[in-house]
Amino acid sequence: MHCKIQKVNLEEQHIRYLSDLATNETAVIIKIKGYGAFRKRIREMGFVRGTAIKVIKKAPLQDPIEYELMGHRVSLRTSEAQLIEIATPEDFQRADTQTHIDISCREDVKQQKKNFSKTIQVALVGNPNCGKTSIFNQITGKHERVGNYSGVTVGAKTANFNLQDYTIELTDLPGTYSISEYSPEELFVREHLSEKLPDVVINVVDASNLERNLFLTTQLIDMNIRVIIALNMYDELLKKGDRLDYHYLSKLIGIPIVPTVATNAKGIGTLLDKVIDVFEETETTRHIHISYGNDINSSIQRIKAAVKKHDTINDSLHSQFVAIKLLEDDKTFKEHIRSFDNSQEIITIAQEEVQRLEREHNTKTETLITDAKYAFIRGALKETYTSSSIQKEPKGYKADALLTHRWLGIPLFVLFMWAMFHLTFSLGSYPMTWIENGVDALRMLTQNSMQEGMLCDLLVDGIIGGVGGVIVFLPNILILFFCISLMEDTGYMARAAFIMDKIMHSIGLHGKSFIPMLMGFGCNVPAIMATRTLDSKKDRLLTILIIPFMSCSARLPVYILFISAFFVQYQSLILLSLYLFGILLAALMAIIFKKLFFKKADVPFVMELPPYRMPTLRNIGSHTWNKSVQYLTKMGTVILVASILLWALGYFPREEVNELASKQVEEVENLHIDKLYSSFDTSQFKNSEANQLENSYLGRLGHFVEPAIAPLGFDWKIGISVITGMFAKELVVSSMGVLYRSPDDESEISSHNLTEKLHQQRYETGVKKGEKIFTPLLAYSFMLFILLYFPCVAVFAAIRHEVGLRWAIFSAFYTTALAWIVAYIVYNVGSIFL
């Protein structure tokens, strides 16, 4: 018999929980969340997948709730019912969310019901640089950022895909060495596992560094969650000549182990099959308790006994995990336990046990537990792991003899930076010219195929003039991102932090802060997010406050425009000087902020230096491609809308220019024919559009801010560019493309003829009337102003999200004030000598 199968839209399905049911409503149980005692007790009472359940009534105070299943009545609290996922009987009859089965195909319905649960929530957890994101990309086909340094993933990335009869919701969590309270990403991972309650956790373990990686595994064992180990980079373990009996290790720790090589997708299929087996409980697993020694074990048992009396805590967290975290004196976790009602007894017992253990062993309980975990790991590896008898020098570190050399390390780093900027100009100039020619051809085609009027002006001057003036810098930006990606994927990014730690320490920062600062050269937003990998809140905040001084790619079009116009012979050096000035000023402000706001003890420099790895063309290519897509998307959204708005503000109101034109026509008609050419000043016609722009809404705005920027040598047109640059720094160039174009131009304002326009600009009023506005000195002070002033709206939002609105506002004000002061000093002091 053939079954008629019809696809069902997954997005139309909505996950519901038992607590959502109304009185007399019936549903079918499809998934049980929660841990330990709760799962065991609830399953024994018949709460299993495929069981029909009906709401009988709620208690007078609406909690607990009485249910009927399997012919008997059970009451549950709302908090417990929220851990049971359900489906309507109608949805359940469809067997799963992927297919609708014809009712005539009844012999298949029973088997389909067994596999009904529509979603398996899977979390990827592991140490930094263990290959989590590579596995995520291989499984999902995504192109999330990967890199050979810690902290690449700074937030959860989730993707859904279909596997057999299931929808897998796979989440890539930030890399973490532990799930303690030391850094934001550790707390983020712990909260995800405790609150989101994933059905299966894939613990990605670096096979070349088992002892350290398995420490996180022991903490997952304490949580009593369903875990699978992806033994990643297994090929590197074999190449070293080492051997691991992972089958026996799996039996010892009670967790299935699957060897994988994420770079070529080896073992990924087996890993996914294991996820299904563990979820369906066809895989034989067992929960073990790590022995911490008699003293600690007795303390754990006493705390567990108190936890088991507290149903709400016991149903949310495994009692073993609660006891261990309280014994570690984890302050964040202790506050979480205090949030439960009547939990003081548990806290009191835990504090008594901590004091007893520390008094008897003269050591912090956290250290005692950590030592016991590593003793367990070493004991398990002693029985399963055999190291090669030939001791080989670790591969991938030979380049450090040169790149981190005492005397050559910093000069080489500066040389690499200079080379990056040189490539940005020299190599990027060729495709930049091609794009310019294409933009100009598009402009001419549009102008010649349309009648003169407002729509034509909008397309030619607003859209093509605005967006086209910025898109030409795409090649330069891609080259910059390619170079940064190369540093990340090879592992040199971590070396840069290593090299710069002493300098960073002298200004009150951690060496790891240099990684987000370097990332800021690409974009300040992900750089600010990357500060989550810093252990100290002081370091995080201090780093966030100075990251806006890192010249992001959005500022690059401004630099290229002005450097190409005024510093032809020293392009690379001038660009490098801007980047170095930002770094030096960031260091100075870090010192000042440390003395003003942050006088706490320094955090030790502890950071992994991964082995150098050959970057893959796929990773670098996907990163560069993604950045190009982001840049083009920005062109099609923010820059496009802003360019149209700029054009409209400069185009309206039209009454004044029309009135001027009427007066000129009247004057022509009143003149005698023989006096026409001698008496009539035709320049008025040419100046009419200039007058229109100056008297437009945009011109009025520029004149409004002109008094504040006049001491810097800026006129009202520069003021408009500065204002628009607050939304996105690329808009500075886009604004100039609109502001400096006049109707008698024969070609579009590309970067080439825009430089000519900059040279032609002159002051219209004041003591400098008639003098050139843009000189090399003013151009350099203007670039410094663009480097330092108000971070763009996206960066402002990122700062607000990470450290709060108060610090975001502070950042906006202090950077703008600093930009004004620096530009004033450079321009006015420079004018004395130049």
Coordinates of C-alpha atoms in Angstrom, one line a residue, residues 341-705:
D341 CA 11.6 30.9 47.9
N342 CA 12.6 29.1 51.1
S343 CA 16.1 28.4 49.8
Q344 CA 18.0 29.9 52.8
E345 CA 18.5 26.5 54.4
I346 CA 20.4 25.2 51.4
I347 CA 22.6 28.3 51.3
T348 CA 23.3 28.0 55.0
I349 CA 24.3 24.3 54.8
A350 CA 26.5 25.0 51.8
Q351 CA 28.3 27.8 53.6
E352 CA 28.9 25.6 56.6
E353 CA 30.4 22.9 54.4
V354 CA 32.6 25.4 52.6
Q355 CA 34.0 26.7 55.9
R356 CA 34.6 23.2 57.2
L357 CA 36.4 22.0 54.1
E358 CA 38.6 25.1 53.8
R359 CA 39.4 24.9 57.5
E360 CA 40.4 21.2 57.3
H361 CA 42.3 21.4 54.0
N362 CA 43.6 25.0 54.2
T363 CA 42.6 25.5 50.6
K364 CA 39.7 27.1 48.7
T365 CA 37.0 24.6 48.0
E366 CA 37.0 25.6 44.4
T367 CA 40.6 24.5 44.1
L368 CA 39.8 21.2 45.9
I369 CA 37.0 20.4 43.4
T370 CA 39.1 21.5 40.3
D371 CA 42.0 19.2 41.5
A372 CA 39.5 16.3 42.0
K373 CA 38.1 16.8 38.5
Y374 CA 41.6 16.7 36.9
A375 CA 42.4 13.7 39.0
F376 CA 39.4 12.0 37.5
I377 CA 40.3 13.0 34.0
R378 CA 43.9 11.8 34.3
G379 CA 42.7 8.5 35.8
A380 CA 40.4 8.0 32.8
L381 CA 43.1 8.9 30.2
K382 CA 45.6 6.7 32.0
E383 CA 43.5 3.7 31.1
T384 CA 42.5 4.8 27.6
Y385 CA 45.2 7.1 26.1
T386 CA 48.6 6.1 24.9
S387 CA 51.1 8.8 24.0
S388 CA 53.6 8.3 21.2
S389 CA 57.0 7.0 22.5
I390 CA 58.6 9.5 20.1
Q391 CA 58.4 12.9 21.6
K392 CA 57.9 15.3 18.8
E393 CA 58.1 19.0 18.9
P394 CA 54.6 20.5 18.8
K395 CA 53.7 21.4 15.3
G396 CA 52.5 24.8 14.3
Y397 CA 54.7 26.9 16.6
K398 CA 58.0 27.2 14.7
A399 CA 57.0 30.6 13.2
D400 CA 56.9 32.0 16.8
A401 CA 60.7 32.1 16.8
L402 CA 60.5 35.0 14.4
L403 CA 57.0 36.5 14.8
T404 CA 57.1 36.8 18.6
H405 CA 60.8 37.5 18.8
R406 CA 61.9 39.9 21.5
W407 CA 63.2 42.5 19.2
L408 CA 61.6 41.7 15.9
G409 CA 58.0 41.0 17.0
I410 CA 56.7 44.5 17.2
P411 CA 58.6 45.8 14.0
L412 CA 57.2 42.9 12.1
F413 CA 53.7 43.6 13.3
V414 CA 54.0 47.3 12.2
L415 CA 55.4 46.0 8.9
F416 CA 52.4 43.7 8.4
M417 CA 50.1 46.6 9.1
W418 CA 51.9 48.9 6.6
A419 CA 51.7 46.1 4.0
M420 CA 48.0 45.7 4.6
F421 CA 47.4 49.4 3.9
H422 CA 49.7 49.5 0.9
L423 CA 47.8 46.6 -0.7
T424 CA 44.6 48.4 0.1
F425 CA 45.7 51.4 -2.0
S426 CA 47.8 49.8 -4.7
L427 CA 45.9 46.6 -5.5
G428 CA 42.5 48.2 -4.8
S429 CA 43.0 51.1 -7.3
Y430 CA 42.4 48.9 -10.4
P431 CA 39.0 47.5 -9.6
M432 CA 38.1 50.9 -8.0
T433 CA 38.7 52.6 -11.5
W434 CA 36.5 49.9 -13.2
I435 CA 33.7 50.5 -10.8
E436 CA 34.0 54.3 -11.2
N437 CA 33.7 53.9 -15.0
G438 CA 30.7 51.7 -14.5
V439 CA 29.0 54.2 -12.2
D440 CA 29.7 57.0 -14.7
A441 CA 28.3 55.1 -17.6
L442 CA 25.2 54.3 -15.6
R443 CA 24.8 58.0 -14.8
M444 CA 25.2 59.1 -18.4
L445 CA 22.7 56.4 -19.6
T446 CA 20.2 57.4 -17.0
Q447 CA 20.6 61.1 -17.8
N448 CA 20.3 60.6 -21.6
S449 CA 17.3 58.3 -21.4
M450 CA 15.1 60.5 -19.2
Q451 CA 13.6 63.9 -19.5
E452 CA 14.9 66.7 -17.3
G453 CA 13.0 67.0 -14.1
M454 CA 12.8 66.1 -10.4
L455 CA 12.8 62.3 -11.0
C456 CA 15.9 62.5 -13.2
D457 CA 17.6 64.7 -10.7
L458 CA 16.7 62.2 -7.9
L459 CA 18.2 59.2 -9.8
V460 CA 21.3 61.0 -11.2
D461 CA 22.2 63.3 -8.3
G462 CA 20.6 61.6 -5.3
I463 CA 20.9 57.8 -5.8
I464 CA 23.8 57.4 -8.3
G465 CA 25.6 60.4 -6.9
G466 CA 25.2 59.2 -3.3
V467 CA 25.5 55.5 -3.5
G468 CA 27.8 55.4 -6.5
G469 CA 30.2 57.7 -4.6
V470 CA 30.6 55.1 -1.9
I471 CA 30.4 51.8 -3.7
V472 CA 33.6 52.5 -5.6
F473 CA 35.5 51.8 -2.3
L474 CA 34.2 48.2 -2.1
P475 CA 37.5 46.7 -3.4
N476 CA 39.6 48.5 -0.8
I477 CA 37.4 47.4 2.0
L478 CA 37.4 43.8 0.8
I479 CA 41.2 43.8 0.7
L480 CA 41.3 45.1 4.3
F481 CA 38.9 42.4 5.4
F482 CA 40.9 39.7 3.5
C483 CA 44.1 40.7 5.4
I484 CA 42.4 40.8 8.8
S485 CA 40.8 37.4 8.1
L486 CA 44.3 36.0 7.1
M487 CA 45.6 37.1 10.5
E488 CA 42.7 35.5 12.3
D489 CA 42.8 32.2 10.5
T490 CA 46.5 31.6 10.8
G491 CA 46.6 32.3 14.5
Y492 CA 48.6 35.5 14.3
M493 CA 45.8 37.5 15.9
A494 CA 46.5 35.8 19.2
R495 CA 50.2 36.5 18.8
A496 CA 49.4 40.2 18.3
A497 CA 47.8 40.2 21.7
F498 CA 50.8 38.3 23.1
I499 CA 53.2 40.9 21.7
M500 CA 51.2 43.9 22.8
D501 CA 50.3 42.7 26.4
K502 CA 53.1 44.6 28.1
I503 CA 52.1 47.8 26.3
M504 CA 48.4 47.1 27.0
H505 CA 49.2 46.4 30.6
S506 CA 51.0 49.7 31.0
I507 CA 47.8 51.5 30.0
G508 CA 45.6 49.5 32.3
L509 CA 44.3 46.9 29.8
H510 CA 44.7 43.2 29.3
G511 CA 46.6 41.8 26.4
K512 CA 43.4 40.1 25.2
S513 CA 41.9 43.5 24.8
F514 CA 44.1 44.0 21.7
I515 CA 42.1 41.4 19.8
P516 CA 38.8 43.3 19.9
M517 CA 40.8 46.4 19.1
L518 CA 42.3 44.8 16.0
M519 CA 38.9 43.5 15.0
G520 CA 37.8 47.2 15.2
F521 CA 39.7 47.9 12.1
G522 CA 37.1 45.8 10.3
C523 CA 34.0 47.0 12.2
N524 CA 33.6 48.4 15.6
V525 CA 30.3 46.6 16.3
P526 CA 31.6 43.0 16.4
A527 CA 34.7 44.3 18.1
I528 CA 32.6 45.6 20.9
M529 CA 30.7 42.3 21.1
A530 CA 34.1 40.5 21.2
T531 CA 34.9 42.1 24.6
R532 CA 32.7 39.5 26.1
T533 CA 35.7 37.2 26.1
L534 CA 37.5 39.4 28.6
D535 CA 37.3 38.1 32.2
S536 CA 37.2 41.4 34.0
K537 CA 34.3 43.8 33.8
K538 CA 36.7 46.7 34.2
D539 CA 38.7 45.5 31.1
R540 CA 35.5 45.0 29.1
L541 CA 34.2 48.5 29.8
L542 CA 37.5 50.2 29.3
T543 CA 38.1 48.4 26.0
I544 CA 34.6 49.3 24.8
L545 CA 35.2 53.0 25.5
I546 CA 38.3 53.1 23.3
I547 CA 37.3 50.8 20.5
P548 CA 35.6 53.6 18.6
F549 CA 39.1 55.1 18.0
M550 CA 40.0 52.1 15.9
S551 CA 39.5 53.1 12.3
C552 CA 36.8 50.8 11.0
S553 CA 36.3 50.0 7.3
A554 CA 33.4 52.6 7.1
R555 CA 36.0 55.4 7.6
L556 CA 38.2 54.0 4.9
P557 CA 36.3 55.7 2.0
V558 CA 36.9 59.1 3.7
Y559 CA 40.6 58.4 4.1
I560 CA 41.1 57.1 0.6
L561 CA 39.3 60.1 -0.9
F562 CA 41.3 62.8 1.0
I563 CA 44.6 60.9 0.9
S564 CA 44.3 60.4 -2.9
A565 CA 43.5 64.1 -3.3
F566 CA 46.1 65.7 -1.0
F567 CA 48.8 63.1 -0.2
V568 CA 49.6 61.4 -3.5
Q569 CA 53.2 60.6 -2.7
Y570 CA 52.8 59.3 0.9
Q571 CA 49.5 57.4 0.7
S572 CA 50.4 54.3 2.8
L573 CA 52.3 56.3 5.4
I574 CA 49.5 58.8 5.9
L575 CA 46.9 56.0 6.2
L576 CA 49.1 54.2 8.7
S577 CA 49.6 57.4 10.7
L578 CA 45.8 57.7 11.1
Y579 CA 45.5 54.1 12.4
L580 CA 48.4 54.6 14.7
F581 CA 47.1 57.9 16.0
G582 CA 43.8 56.2 16.9
I583 CA 45.7 53.5 18.8
L584 CA 47.9 56.0 20.6
L585 CA 44.9 58.2 21.6
A586 CA 43.1 55.1 22.7
A587 CA 46.1 54.2 24.9
L588 CA 46.1 57.7 26.4
M589 CA 42.4 57.7 27.1
A590 CA 42.7 54.2 28.7
I591 CA 45.3 55.6 31.1
I592 CA 43.1 58.6 32.0
F593 CA 40.0 56.4 32.4
K594 CA 41.9 53.9 34.6
K595 CA 42.9 56.7 37.0
L596 CA 39.4 58.2 37.0
F597 CA 37.1 55.2 37.0
F598 CA 39.0 51.9 37.4
K599 CA 41.4 51.5 40.2
K600 CA 40.9 47.8 40.7
A601 CA 43.6 45.1 40.7
D602 CA 44.9 43.8 37.4
V603 CA 43.7 40.5 35.9
P604 CA 46.5 38.0 35.1
F605 CA 47.4 37.5 31.4
V606 CA 46.1 34.0 30.6
M607 CA 45.4 33.4 27.0
E608 CA 45.7 30.4 24.7
L609 CA 48.2 30.6 21.8
P610 CA 46.8 28.2 19.3
P611 CA 49.2 26.5 16.8
Y612 CA 49.6 28.2 13.5
R613 CA 47.3 26.7 10.9
M614 CA 47.2 27.0 7.1
P615 CA 44.1 29.2 6.4
T616 CA 41.6 27.6 4.1
L617 CA 40.4 29.4 1.0
R618 CA 36.9 28.5 1.9
N619 CA 37.0 30.2 5.3
I620 CA 38.8 33.4 4.1
G621 CA 36.6 33.5 0.9
S622 CA 33.4 33.1 2.9
H623 CA 34.4 35.8 5.4
T624 CA 35.3 38.2 2.7
W625 CA 32.2 37.4 0.7
N626 CA 30.0 37.9 3.7
K627 CA 31.6 41.3 4.4
S628 CA 31.0 42.3 0.8
V629 CA 27.4 41.3 1.0
Q630 CA 27.0 43.3 4.3
Y631 CA 28.6 46.3 2.6
L632 CA 26.4 46.0 -0.5
T633 CA 23.4 45.6 1.8
K634 CA 24.3 48.7 3.6
M635 CA 24.6 50.5 0.2
G636 CA 21.1 49.3 -0.7
T637 CA 19.5 50.3 2.6
V638 CA 21.2 52.8 4.9
I639 CA 23.2 54.6 2.3
L640 CA 20.4 54.6 -0.3
V641 CA 17.8 56.0 2.1
A642 CA 20.3 58.6 3.5
S643 CA 21.3 59.6 -0.1
I644 CA 17.7 60.2 -1.1
L645 CA 17.0 62.1 2.1
L646 CA 20.1 64.2 1.5
W647 CA 19.1 64.9 -2.0
A648 CA 15.6 65.9 -0.9
L649 CA 16.9 68.2 1.8
G650 CA 19.1 69.9 -0.7
Y651 CA 16.5 70.0 -3.5
F652 CA 13.7 71.6 -1.4
P653 CA 12.3 74.2 -1.0
R654 CA 12.3 75.3 -4.7
E655 CA 10.4 78.6 -4.4
E656 CA 13.4 80.8 -3.8
V657 CA 15.4 79.5 -6.9
N658 CA 12.3 79.7 -9.1
E659 CA 11.7 83.3 -7.9
L660 CA 15.3 84.2 -8.8
A661 CA 15.0 82.6 -12.2
S662 CA 11.8 84.6 -12.9
K663 CA 13.6 87.9 -12.1
Q664 CA 16.5 87.0 -14.4
V665 CA 14.1 86.2 -17.2
E666 CA 12.4 89.5 -16.7
E667 CA 15.7 91.4 -16.8
V668 CA 16.6 89.7 -20.1
E669 CA 13.3 90.7 -21.6
N670 CA 13.8 94.4 -20.6
L671 CA 17.2 94.6 -22.1
H672 CA 17.8 95.9 -25.7
I673 CA 19.1 93.2 -28.0
D674 CA 22.4 95.2 -28.6
K675 CA 23.0 95.4 -24.9
L676 CA 22.2 91.8 -24.1
Y677 CA 25.6 90.3 -24.3
S678 CA 27.4 93.2 -22.8
S679 CA 25.1 94.0 -19.9
F680 CA 23.6 90.6 -18.8
D681 CA 25.6 88.7 -16.1
T682 CA 25.1 85.1 -17.2
S683 CA 26.9 83.8 -14.1
Q684 CA 23.7 84.3 -12.2
F685 CA 22.2 81.3 -14.1
K686 CA 25.2 79.2 -13.1
N687 CA 25.0 80.3 -9.5
S688 CA 21.3 79.7 -9.2
E689 CA 21.8 76.0 -8.2
A690 CA 24.5 77.0 -5.7
N691 CA 22.1 79.5 -4.2
Q692 CA 19.3 76.8 -4.2
L693 CA 21.6 74.4 -2.3
E694 CA 22.6 77.0 0.2
N695 CA 19.0 78.1 0.9
S696 CA 17.7 74.6 1.0
Y697 CA 16.9 72.7 4.2
L698 CA 20.2 71.0 4.0
G699 CA 22.0 74.3 3.6
R700 CA 20.2 75.9 6.5
L701 CA 21.2 72.9 8.7
G702 CA 24.8 73.3 7.6
H703 CA 24.8 77.1 8.4
F704 CA 23.2 76.3 11.8
V705 CA 26.2 74.1 12.9

